[in-house]
Amino acid sequence: MNSIICRLRLVPNAPTKAVILSKFLMNRWGCIHGQSIKIRLGNKTLISRVVGTRGQEPVIYLPPSIVRQLAIPYLGETRASFANRQLRLGPVLAILTTGFTGSPSQPFGSRSSLFRQFILAGMEERPFFYVFTPEMVNWANRTISGWFYRKDESGNWGWVRMTAPFPDVIYERVPNRKSESLPQVQVCRERLTRLGHSRIFNQGFFNKWTVHERLCRHPDTYDLIPETSLSPSIETIRHMIAKYGMVYLKPSGGSLGLGIFRITRDPNGGYYCRFRNGDKNSLYRFRSLEKLIHHAFGNQKSRIHRYLVQQGIRLIKYQGRPVDFRVHLHKDRTGEWQIVGIGAKAAGPGSVTTHVRTGGSLLSAPELLRKVFGPEAPRVEVDIRNAAIRVAKTLERQVNGPLGELGMDIGVDRDLRVWLFEVNSKPGRHIFHHPSLRQAGWRSARYITEYSLKLANFL
């Protein structure tokens, strides 16, 4: 549905049930003076009649009663569309999260700056865009007391709390799995979908094993997936080490590179194990696999059933350090996947992963590819991009609800073969801290609004 940016103006003395449209809008939409229409903002609707007035600008004049009934948080510019005698305003977009601090300057703690960037990047599209937690929903009135980022009358930007309708589209940014499992979060998502007809994208965290099964069985992606086994026995781990020389033990529901062990076979007998021990990277040697597992899991050996064992890949190296790539993707306003940025990550000294928090370094991907591959660099980059798009298209057909953003960890081995290690539905944004990707970070934030406009059927 095509929409245009219109200005909303308050007319205190207008007829209570009338919406007044400028001549420009009357002609553009083919409205008839006096006709009855439905007006909608988010989940709020009412019946009104159209009154025409002079003016060659896209202006909509509203009486206070309509502003109040639609729970319009503020007046100014927003999008509007008209079809089948329905006038839609908005859209109303929202970020669902947890962790409200009560601070007016940083209502969501350190994540406030991230949410601010999302709102500002999409501002020229003129949505009503706010951040909320489940506790801010008023189910009786079907409104939300959300946090907007706006200019005040003095021209200063800041967070302000306003009442708004349920959103047309929700971008879920619940910070972790523990928060996701909270009853209030799950109930909130379900009720907003059912009562508010809200569309939620990037709902929930991925389970590593579920993603693995979906991708390794699909003809478009099976060649990208390392061999993996869930809830492995010691014999399974022993067999895979004998087959590949190196394996990774990973929590099946983990993130941020936590709790990962890299196990390699010692040619002279025994096994080496690298892992993160507190704030340092550690390397131990064990005479047997049984002793290694006992050291890793202690008396809680049943914890291994929440792990998976994965084929180790001999990654390309830069300055002696293994390197992989974080690929950040978004759906655009047409619903197509776009690769916004690729960051190269080099592992820290003795680290099991390339995560920055464990000593890894963020590098320019094009520069690293040129230094490692020379004239083959463009082909390798194309292979990485094609693999990421294949994974995104395959995965979105197999999950509940729409996906609008993905982060992928992709590796290239010494034979130039591309491998997928992980897919994240709540990807971190650390690659955008690199100077070469800061503009890409702004585009990434803007895509949140652009894809939301498509989901809300405003394009």
CSV table of C-alpha atoms in Angstrom, one decimal:
chain,number,residue,atom,x,y,z
A,1,MET,CA,0.0,0.0,0.0
A,2,ASN,CA,1.5,3.4,-1.0
A,3,SER,CA,1.8,5.9,1.7
A,4,ILE,CA,3.0,9.6,1.7
A,5,ILE,CA,4.3,11.8,4.5
A,6,CYS,CA,1.6,14.1,5.8
A,7,ARG,CA,1.5,16.7,8.5
A,8,LEU,CA,-1.0,16.2,11.4
A,9,ARG,CA,-2.5,19.4,12.8
A,10,LEU,CA,-4.8,19.9,15.8
A,11,VAL,CA,-8.0,21.9,15.1
A,12,PRO,CA,-9.7,22.6,18.5
A,13,ASN,CA,-12.9,23.9,17.0
A,14,ALA,CA,-13.3,21.1,14.3
A,15,PRO,CA,-16.4,19.0,14.3
A,16,THR,CA,-16.0,16.2,16.9
A,17,LYS,CA,-16.3,13.3,14.4
A,18,ALA,CA,-14.7,14.9,11.4
A,19,VAL,CA,-11.2,14.5,9.8
A,20,ILE,CA,-10.3,17.4,7.6
A,21,LEU,CA,-8.2,16.8,4.6
A,22,SER,CA,-6.4,19.3,2.4
A,23,LYS,CA,-7.6,19.6,-1.2
A,24,PHE,CA,-4.3,18.0,-2.2
A,25,LEU,CA,-5.1,14.8,-0.3
A,26,MET,CA,-8.8,14.8,-1.3
A,27,ASN,CA,-7.8,14.8,-5.0
A,28,ARG,CA,-4.9,12.3,-4.5
A,29,TRP,CA,-7.0,9.8,-2.6
A,30,GLY,CA,-10.3,10.4,-4.4
A,31,CYS,CA,-12.2,11.2,-1.2
A,32,ILE,CA,-15.7,12.6,-1.3
A,33,HIS,CA,-16.7,15.4,1.0
A,34,GLY,CA,-18.9,14.0,3.8
A,35,GLN,CA,-18.2,10.3,3.2
A,36,SER,CA,-17.7,8.0,6.2
A,37,ILE,CA,-14.3,6.4,6.6
A,38,LYS,CA,-12.3,4.4,9.2
A,39,ILE,CA,-9.2,5.9,10.7
A,40,ARG,CA,-6.5,3.6,12.1
A,41,LEU,CA,-3.3,4.1,14.1
A,42,GLY,CA,-1.7,0.9,15.3
A,43,ASN,CA,-4.4,-1.1,17.0
A,44,LYS,CA,-6.7,1.9,17.4
A,45,THR,CA,-9.6,2.6,15.0
A,46,LEU,CA,-12.6,4.8,14.8
A,47,ILE,CA,-15.3,5.8,12.3
A,48,SER,CA,-15.2,9.4,11.1
A,49,ARG,CA,-16.4,11.5,8.2
A,50,VAL,CA,-14.3,13.4,5.7
A,51,VAL,CA,-14.4,17.2,5.3
A,52,GLY,CA,-12.4,18.9,2.6
A,53,THR,CA,-10.5,22.2,2.9
A,54,ARG,CA,-8.2,24.3,0.8
A,55,GLY,CA,-4.5,23.6,0.5
A,56,GLN,CA,-2.0,22.1,-1.8
A,57,GLU,CA,0.1,20.5,0.9
A,58,PRO,CA,-0.5,17.0,2.4
A,59,VAL,CA,-2.1,18.1,5.6
A,60,ILE,CA,-4.6,16.2,7.9
A,61,TYR,CA,-6.5,18.3,10.5
A,62,LEU,CA,-7.8,16.4,13.5
A,63,PRO,CA,-10.1,17.4,16.4
A,64,PRO,CA,-8.9,16.7,20.0
A,65,SER,CA,-11.4,13.9,20.4
A,66,ILE,CA,-9.9,11.9,17.5
A,67,VAL,CA,-6.3,12.6,18.7
A,68,ARG,CA,-7.4,11.2,22.2
A,69,GLN,CA,-9.3,8.2,20.9
A,70,LEU,CA,-6.4,7.1,18.6
A,71,ALA,CA,-3.9,7.7,21.4
A,72,ILE,CA,-1.7,9.8,19.0
A,73,PRO,CA,1.4,10.4,21.1
A,74,TYR,CA,2.3,13.7,19.3
A,75,LEU,CA,1.4,15.7,16.3
A,76,GLY,CA,3.7,16.5,13.4
A,77,GLU,CA,4.7,14.6,10.3
A,78,THR,CA,3.9,10.9,9.8
A,79,ARG,CA,2.9,8.6,6.9
A,80,ALA,CA,-0.6,8.2,5.7
A,81,SER,CA,-2.3,5.9,3.2
A,82,PHE,CA,-5.9,5.6,2.0
A,83,ALA,CA,-7.6,2.6,0.5
A,84,ASN,CA,-11.0,0.9,0.7
A,85,ARG,CA,-12.3,3.9,2.7
A,86,GLN,CA,-9.6,3.4,5.4
A,87,LEU,CA,-7.2,6.1,6.4
A,88,ARG,CA,-4.1,4.6,8.0
A,89,LEU,CA,-1.6,6.7,9.9
A,90,GLY,CA,1.9,5.8,11.2
A,91,PRO,CA,3.1,3.2,11.2
A,92,VAL,CA,3.6,2.6,14.9
A,93,LEU,CA,6.8,0.7,15.4
A,94,ALA,CA,8.3,-0.5,18.7
A,95,ILE,CA,11.3,-2.2,20.2
A,96,LEU,CA,10.4,-4.8,22.8
A,97,THR,CA,13.0,-5.3,25.5
A,98,THR,CA,13.5,-5.7,29.3
A,99,GLY,CA,15.7,-4.0,31.9
A,100,PHE,CA,14.0,-0.6,32.4
A,101,THR,CA,16.2,1.4,34.8
A,102,GLY,CA,13.9,4.2,35.7
A,103,SER,CA,16.4,6.8,34.6
A,104,PRO,CA,15.0,9.4,32.2
A,105,SER,CA,18.4,9.9,30.6
A,106,GLN,CA,19.2,6.2,30.1
A,107,PRO,CA,15.9,4.3,30.6
A,108,PHE,CA,17.3,1.1,29.3
A,109,GLY,CA,20.8,1.4,30.7
A,110,SER,CA,23.8,1.0,28.3
A,111,ARG,CA,21.5,-0.2,25.6
A,112,SER,CA,19.7,3.1,25.5
A,113,SER,CA,22.3,4.4,23.0
A,114,LEU,CA,21.7,1.5,20.7
A,115,PHE,CA,17.9,2.0,20.7
A,116,ARG,CA,18.4,5.8,20.2
A,117,GLN,CA,20.4,5.0,17.1
A,118,PHE,CA,17.7,2.7,15.7
A,119,ILE,CA,15.1,5.5,16.2
A,120,LEU,CA,17.2,8.3,14.8
A,121,ALA,CA,18.3,6.3,11.7
A,122,GLY,CA,14.7,5.7,10.7
A,123,MET,CA,13.4,9.1,11.6
A,124,GLU,CA,13.1,10.6,8.1
A,125,GLU,CA,10.5,7.9,7.3
A,126,ARG,CA,8.4,9.5,10.1
A,127,PRO,CA,7.0,6.5,12.0
A,128,PHE,CA,5.9,6.7,15.5
A,129,PHE,CA,8.8,4.7,17.0
A,130,TYR,CA,9.2,3.8,20.7
A,131,VAL,CA,10.8,1.3,23.1
A,132,PHE,CA,8.9,-0.5,25.8
A,133,THR,CA,9.0,-3.4,28.3
A,134,PRO,CA,6.1,-5.8,29.1
A,135,GLU,CA,5.4,-3.8,32.3
A,136,MET,CA,4.6,-0.7,30.3
A,137,VAL,CA,1.6,-2.2,28.5
A,138,ASN,CA,-1.9,-1.2,29.7
A,139,TRP,CA,-4.0,-4.1,28.7
A,140,ALA,CA,-7.3,-2.5,29.8
A,141,ASN,CA,-6.9,0.6,27.6
A,142,ARG,CA,-4.8,-1.3,25.0
A,143,THR,CA,-2.1,1.3,25.0
A,144,ILE,CA,1.6,1.4,25.9
A,145,SER,CA,3.4,4.0,27.9
A,146,GLY,CA,6.6,3.8,25.8
A,147,TRP,CA,9.8,5.8,25.5
A,148,PHE,CA,10.3,8.0,22.5
A,149,TYR,CA,13.5,9.9,21.6
A,150,ARG,CA,12.6,13.4,20.5
A,151,LYS,CA,13.4,17.1,20.5
A,152,ASP,CA,11.9,19.2,23.2
A,153,GLU,CA,10.6,22.8,22.7
A,154,SER,CA,14.2,24.1,23.3
A,155,GLY,CA,15.6,21.9,20.6
A,156,ASN,CA,17.3,19.5,22.9
A,157,TRP,CA,17.1,15.8,22.2
A,158,GLY,CA,16.1,13.4,24.9
A,159,TRP,CA,14.0,10.4,26.0
A,160,VAL,CA,10.4,11.1,26.8
A,161,ARG,CA,7.6,8.8,27.9
A,162,MET,CA,4.3,9.0,26.0
A,163,THR,CA,1.2,6.9,25.6
A,164,ALA,CA,0.8,5.3,22.2
A,165,PRO,CA,-1.3,2.5,20.6
A,166,PHE,CA,-0.1,-1.0,20.3
A,167,PRO,CA,2.5,-1.2,17.5
A,168,ASP,CA,1.9,-2.4,13.9
A,169,VAL,CA,5.4,-4.0,14.0
A,170,ILE,CA,7.7,-5.0,16.9
A,171,TYR,CA,11.4,-5.5,16.6
A,172,GLU,CA,12.3,-7.8,19.5
A,173,ARG,CA,15.6,-6.9,21.3
A,174,VAL,CA,15.2,-8.9,24.6
A,175,PRO,CA,18.8,-9.0,25.7
A,176,ASN,CA,19.4,-12.6,26.7
A,177,ARG,CA,17.8,-16.1,26.9
A,178,LYS,CA,17.0,-15.7,30.6
A,179,SER,CA,14.9,-12.6,29.9
A,180,GLU,CA,13.3,-14.3,26.9
A,181,SER,CA,12.1,-17.1,29.2
A,182,LEU,CA,10.4,-14.7,31.6
A,183,PRO,CA,6.6,-15.4,31.7
A,184,GLN,CA,5.8,-11.7,31.3
A,185,VAL,CA,7.8,-11.5,28.0
A,186,GLN,CA,6.2,-14.6,26.6
A,187,VAL,CA,2.7,-13.5,27.6
A,188,CYS,CA,3.3,-10.0,26.2
A,189,ARG,CA,4.4,-11.2,22.8
A,190,GLU,CA,1.4,-13.6,22.5
A,191,ARG,CA,-1.2,-11.0,23.6
A,192,LEU,CA,0.2,-8.2,21.3
A,193,THR,CA,0.1,-10.6,18.4
A,194,ARG,CA,-3.4,-11.8,19.2
A,195,LEU,CA,-5.1,-8.6,20.5
A,196,GLY,CA,-3.1,-5.9,18.7
A,197,HIS,CA,-2.4,-7.8,15.5
A,198,SER,CA,1.2,-6.7,15.9
A,199,ARG,CA,3.8,-8.4,13.7
A,200,ILE,CA,7.0,-9.4,15.5
A,201,PHE,CA,10.3,-10.0,13.8
A,202,ASN,CA,13.4,-11.7,15.1
A,203,GLN,CA,11.4,-13.3,17.8
A,204,GLY,CA,13.4,-15.4,20.3
A,205,PHE,CA,17.0,-16.7,20.3
A,206,PHE,CA,18.1,-19.5,18.0
A,207,ASN,CA,19.1,-22.9,19.3
A,208,LYS,CA,22.4,-24.0,17.8
A,209,TRP,CA,21.3,-27.6,17.3
A,210,THR,CA,17.9,-26.7,15.8
A,211,VAL,CA,19.6,-24.4,13.3
A,212,HIS,CA,22.2,-27.1,12.5
A,213,GLU,CA,19.6,-29.7,11.7
A,214,ARG,CA,17.6,-27.3,9.5
A,215,LEU,CA,20.6,-26.3,7.5
A,216,CYS,CA,22.6,-29.5,7.2
A,217,ARG,CA,19.5,-31.3,5.7
A,218,HIS,CA,18.7,-28.6,3.1
A,219,PRO,CA,20.2,-29.0,-0.4
A,220,ASP,CA,21.1,-25.3,-0.5
A,221,THR,CA,23.2,-25.2,2.6
A,222,TYR,CA,24.3,-28.7,3.6
A,223,ASP,CA,27.8,-28.2,2.2
A,224,LEU,CA,28.5,-25.2,4.5
A,225,ILE,CA,27.9,-27.1,7.8
A,226,PRO,CA,30.6,-28.8,9.8
A,227,GLU,CA,29.8,-32.3,11.1
A,228,THR,CA,28.1,-31.9,14.5
A,229,SER,CA,26.7,-34.3,17.1
A,230,LEU,CA,24.3,-33.3,19.9
A,231,SER,CA,24.7,-34.6,23.5
A,232,PRO,CA,27.9,-36.5,22.6
A,233,SER,CA,29.3,-39.5,24.5
A,234,ILE,CA,33.0,-39.7,25.2
A,235,GLU,CA,33.2,-42.3,22.4
A,236,THR,CA,31.6,-39.9,19.9
A,237,ILE,CA,34.1,-37.2,20.9
A,238,ARG,CA,37.0,-39.6,20.6
A,239,HIS,CA,35.8,-40.8,17.1
A,240,MET,CA,35.5,-37.2,15.8
A,241,ILE,CA,38.9,-36.2,17.2
A,242,ALA,CA,40.4,-39.3,15.4
A,243,LYS,CA,38.6,-38.2,12.2
A,244,TYR,CA,39.4,-34.5,12.2
A,245,GLY,CA,42.3,-34.0,14.6
A,246,MET,CA,40.4,-31.2,16.3
A,247,VAL,CA,36.9,-30.6,17.6
A,248,TYR,CA,34.9,-27.9,19.5
A,249,LEU,CA,32.6,-28.6,22.5
A,250,LYS,CA,29.9,-25.9,22.5
A,251,PRO,CA,26.8,-25.3,24.7
A,252,SER,CA,23.8,-26.0,22.4
A,253,GLY,CA,22.1,-22.8,23.6
A,254,GLY,CA,25.0,-20.6,24.3
A,255,SER,CA,26.2,-17.3,22.9
A,256,LEU,CA,29.1,-14.8,23.1
A,257,GLY,CA,31.6,-17.7,22.8
A,258,LEU,CA,31.0,-18.7,26.5
A,259,GLY,CA,31.7,-22.3,27.7
A,260,ILE,CA,33.5,-23.4,24.5
A,261,PHE,CA,36.3,-26.0,24.6
A,262,ARG,CA,38.7,-26.8,21.7
A,263,ILE,CA,40.2,-30.3,21.9
A,264,THR,CA,43.1,-31.4,19.8
A,265,ARG,CA,45.0,-34.7,19.7
A,266,ASP,CA,48.6,-34.8,20.9
A,267,PRO,CA,50.7,-36.8,18.3
A,268,ASN,CA,52.6,-38.2,21.3
A,269,GLY,CA,49.5,-39.4,23.1
A,270,GLY,CA,46.9,-37.6,25.1
A,271,TYR,CA,44.8,-34.5,24.4
A,272,TYR,CA,45.2,-30.7,24.5
A,273,CYS,CA,42.2,-28.6,25.6
A,274,ARG,CA,41.9,-24.8,25.2
A,275,PHE,CA,39.2,-22.9,27.0
A,276,ARG,CA,38.4,-19.6,28.7
A,277,ASN,CA,39.1,-19.7,32.4
A,278,GLY,CA,37.7,-16.6,34.1
A,279,ASP,CA,39.4,-13.7,32.4
A,280,LYS,CA,42.3,-15.6,30.8
A,281,ASN,CA,42.7,-18.2,28.0
A,282,SER,CA,44.1,-21.5,29.3
A,283,LEU,CA,45.7,-24.6,27.6
A,284,TYR,CA,45.9,-27.9,29.5
A,285,ARG,CA,47.2,-31.3,28.5
A,286,PHE,CA,45.4,-34.5,29.6
A,287,ARG,CA,46.5,-38.1,29.4
A,288,SER,CA,43.0,-39.3,28.5
A,289,LEU,CA,39.8,-37.9,27.2
A,290,GLU,CA,38.0,-39.1,30.4
A,291,LYS,CA,40.3,-36.9,32.5
A,292,LEU,CA,39.7,-34.0,30.2
A,293,ILE,CA,35.9,-34.3,30.4
A,294,HIS,CA,36.1,-34.7,34.2
A,295,HIS,CA,38.2,-31.5,34.4
A,296,ALA,CA,35.7,-29.6,32.2
A,297,PHE,CA,32.5,-30.8,33.8
A,298,GLY,CA,33.6,-32.1,37.2
A,299,ASN,CA,30.9,-34.0,39.0
A,300,GLN,CA,28.2,-32.5,36.7
A,301,LYS,CA,29.0,-34.8,33.7
A,302,SER,CA,25.3,-34.7,32.8
A,303,ARG,CA,26.0,-31.1,31.6
A,304,ILE,CA,27.6,-32.5,28.5
A,305,HIS,CA,24.2,-33.5,27.3
A,306,ARG,CA,23.5,-29.8,26.8
A,307,TYR,CA,26.5,-29.5,24.6
A,308,LEU,CA,27.3,-30.4,21.0
A,309,VAL,CA,30.6,-31.5,19.5
A,310,GLN,CA,31.6,-29.9,16.2
A,311,GLN,CA,34.2,-30.7,13.5
A,312,GLY,CA,37.2,-28.4,13.9
A,313,ILE,CA,38.1,-26.3,10.9
A,314,ARG,CA,41.7,-25.3,10.1
A,315,LEU,CA,41.0,-21.6,9.4
A,316,ILE,CA,43.1,-19.2,7.4
A,317,LYS,CA,45.5,-17.2,9.6
A,318,TYR,CA,46.6,-13.6,9.7
A,319,GLN,CA,49.9,-12.9,11.5
A,320,GLY,CA,49.7,-16.4,12.9
A,321,ARG,CA,46.1,-15.9,14.3
A,322,PRO,CA,43.0,-17.8,13.1
A,323,VAL,CA,40.5,-15.6,11.4
A,324,ASP,CA,36.8,-15.8,10.7
A,325,PHE,CA,34.2,-13.3,9.5
A,326,ARG,CA,31.1,-11.8,11.0
A,327,VAL,CA,28.5,-11.1,8.3
A,328,HIS,CA,25.6,-8.8,9.2
A,329,LEU,CA,22.5,-9.0,7.1
A,330,HIS,CA,19.2,-7.1,6.9
A,331,LYS,CA,15.9,-7.3,5.0
A,332,ASP,CA,15.4,-4.1,3.0
A,333,ARG,CA,12.2,-2.2,2.2
A,334,THR,CA,11.5,-4.7,-0.6
A,335,GLY,CA,11.9,-7.7,1.7
A,336,GLU,CA,15.2,-8.8,0.1
A,337,TRP,CA,18.3,-9.8,2.1
A,338,GLN,CA,21.2,-7.3,1.9
A,339,ILE,CA,24.7,-7.7,3.4
A,340,VAL,CA,25.3,-4.5,5.3
A,341,GLY,CA,28.8,-5.3,6.6
A,342,ILE,CA,31.5,-7.9,6.8
A,343,GLY,CA,34.0,-7.7,9.6
A,344,ALA,CA,37.1,-9.9,10.0
A,345,LYS,CA,37.9,-11.2,13.5
A,346,ALA,CA,41.3,-12.5,14.5
A,347,ALA,CA,41.6,-14.7,17.6
A,348,GLY,CA,43.4,-13.4,20.6
A,349,PRO,CA,46.6,-15.2,21.9
A,350,GLY,CA,45.6,-18.7,23.0
A,351,SER,CA,41.9,-18.0,22.6
A,352,VAL,CA,39.3,-20.6,21.6
A,353,THR,CA,37.2,-18.1,19.7
A,354,THR,CA,37.7,-14.9,17.7
A,355,HIS,CA,35.4,-12.9,20.1
A,356,VAL,CA,36.7,-9.5,21.0
A,357,ARG,CA,35.8,-10.1,24.7
A,358,THR,CA,38.3,-13.0,24.8
A,359,GLY,CA,41.1,-11.0,23.3
A,360,GLY,CA,40.2,-11.1,19.6
A,361,SER,CA,40.8,-8.2,17.2
A,362,LEU,CA,38.4,-6.5,14.7
A,363,LEU,CA,40.0,-6.0,11.3
A,364,SER,CA,39.0,-4.6,7.9
A,365,ALA,CA,37.6,-7.6,5.9
A,366,PRO,CA,38.6,-6.3,2.4
A,367,GLU,CA,42.1,-5.4,3.6
A,368,LEU,CA,42.6,-8.8,5.3
A,369,LEU,CA,41.3,-10.7,2.3
A,370,ARG,CA,43.7,-8.8,0.0
A,371,LYS,CA,46.7,-9.6,2.3
A,372,VAL,CA,45.8,-13.3,2.7
A,373,PHE,CA,44.5,-14.2,-0.7
A,374,GLY,CA,45.9,-11.6,-3.1
A,375,PRO,CA,44.3,-11.8,-6.5
A,376,GLU,CA,41.9,-14.5,-5.2
A,377,ALA,CA,40.4,-12.0,-2.6
A,378,PRO,CA,37.4,-10.9,-4.7
A,379,ARG,CA,36.3,-14.5,-5.4
A,380,VAL,CA,36.6,-15.4,-1.7
A,381,GLU,CA,34.5,-12.4,-0.7
A,382,VAL,CA,31.8,-13.3,-3.2
A,383,ASP,CA,31.8,-16.9,-1.8
A,384,ILE,CA,31.3,-15.6,1.7
A,385,ARG,CA,28.5,-13.3,0.6
A,386,ASN,CA,26.7,-16.0,-1.4
A,387,ALA,CA,27.0,-18.4,1.5
A,388,ALA,CA,25.4,-15.9,3.9
A,389,ILE,CA,22.5,-15.2,1.5
A,390,ARG,CA,21.9,-18.9,1.0
A,391,VAL,CA,21.7,-19.5,4.7
A,392,ALA,CA,19.4,-16.5,5.3
A,393,LYS,CA,16.9,-17.6,2.6
A,394,THR,CA,16.9,-21.2,3.8
A,395,LEU,CA,16.5,-20.3,7.5
A,396,GLU,CA,13.7,-17.8,7.1
A,397,ARG,CA,11.5,-20.4,5.5
A,398,GLN,CA,11.8,-22.7,8.5
A,399,VAL,CA,11.3,-20.4,11.5
A,400,ASN,CA,8.2,-19.0,13.1
A,401,GLY,CA,7.6,-15.4,12.3
A,402,PRO,CA,9.5,-13.1,10.0
A,403,LEU,CA,13.3,-12.5,10.2
A,404,GLY,CA,14.7,-9.0,9.4
A,405,GLU,CA,18.2,-9.2,10.7
A,406,LEU,CA,20.9,-11.9,11.1
A,407,GLY,CA,24.5,-12.1,12.1
A,408,MET,CA,26.6,-15.0,10.9
A,409,ASP,CA,30.0,-16.3,11.9
A,410,ILE,CA,31.6,-17.7,8.7
A,411,GLY,CA,35.1,-19.2,8.2
A,412,VAL,CA,37.3,-20.0,5.3
A,413,ASP,CA,39.7,-23.0,5.5
A,414,ARG,CA,43.1,-23.4,3.9
A,415,ASP,CA,41.5,-24.9,0.8
A,416,LEU,CA,39.3,-21.8,0.4
A,417,ARG,CA,36.2,-23.7,1.4
A,418,VAL,CA,33.5,-21.6,3.2
A,419,TRP,CA,32.0,-22.8,6.4
A,420,LEU,CA,29.1,-21.6,8.6
A,421,PHE,CA,29.8,-21.7,12.3
A,422,GLU,CA,26.8,-19.9,13.8
A,423,VAL,CA,23.7,-17.8,13.1
A,424,ASN,CA,22.4,-15.2,15.5
A,425,SER,CA,18.9,-13.7,15.6
A,426,LYS,CA,20.1,-11.0,18.0
A,427,PRO,CA,23.5,-10.2,16.5
A,428,GLY,CA,25.9,-8.0,18.3
A,429,ARG,CA,27.0,-4.8,16.6
A,430,HIS,CA,30.7,-4.8,17.5
A,431,ILE,CA,31.9,-4.9,13.9
A,432,PHE,CA,30.4,-1.5,13.3
A,433,HIS,CA,32.9,-0.1,15.8
A,434,HIS,CA,35.6,-0.5,13.1
A,435,PRO,CA,36.2,2.8,11.3
A,436,SER,CA,35.6,1.2,7.9
A,437,LEU,CA,32.1,0.0,9.0
A,438,ARG,CA,30.7,3.0,10.9
A,439,GLN,CA,28.6,4.1,8.0
A,440,ALA,CA,27.4,0.6,7.5
A,441,GLY,CA,26.3,0.6,11.1
A,442,TRP,CA,24.0,3.6,10.4
A,443,ARG,CA,22.6,1.8,7.3
A,444,SER,CA,22.1,-1.3,9.5
A,445,ALA,CA,20.1,0.8,12.0
A,446,ARG,CA,18.0,2.3,9.2
A,447,TYR,CA,17.1,-1.0,7.8
A,448,ILE,CA,15.1,-1.8,11.0
A,449,THR,CA,12.6,1.0,10.0
A,450,GLU,CA,12.6,0.2,6.3
A,451,TYR,CA,11.8,-3.5,6.8
A,452,SER,CA,9.2,-2.6,9.4
A,453,LEU,CA,7.5,-0.3,6.9
A,454,LYS,CA,7.1,-3.3,4.6
A,455,LEU,CA,5.8,-5.5,7.3
A,456,ALA,CA,3.3,-2.8,8.3
A,457,ASN,CA,2.2,-2.6,4.6
A,458,PHE,CA,3.1,1.1,4.3
A,459,LEU,CA,5.2,0.7,1.1
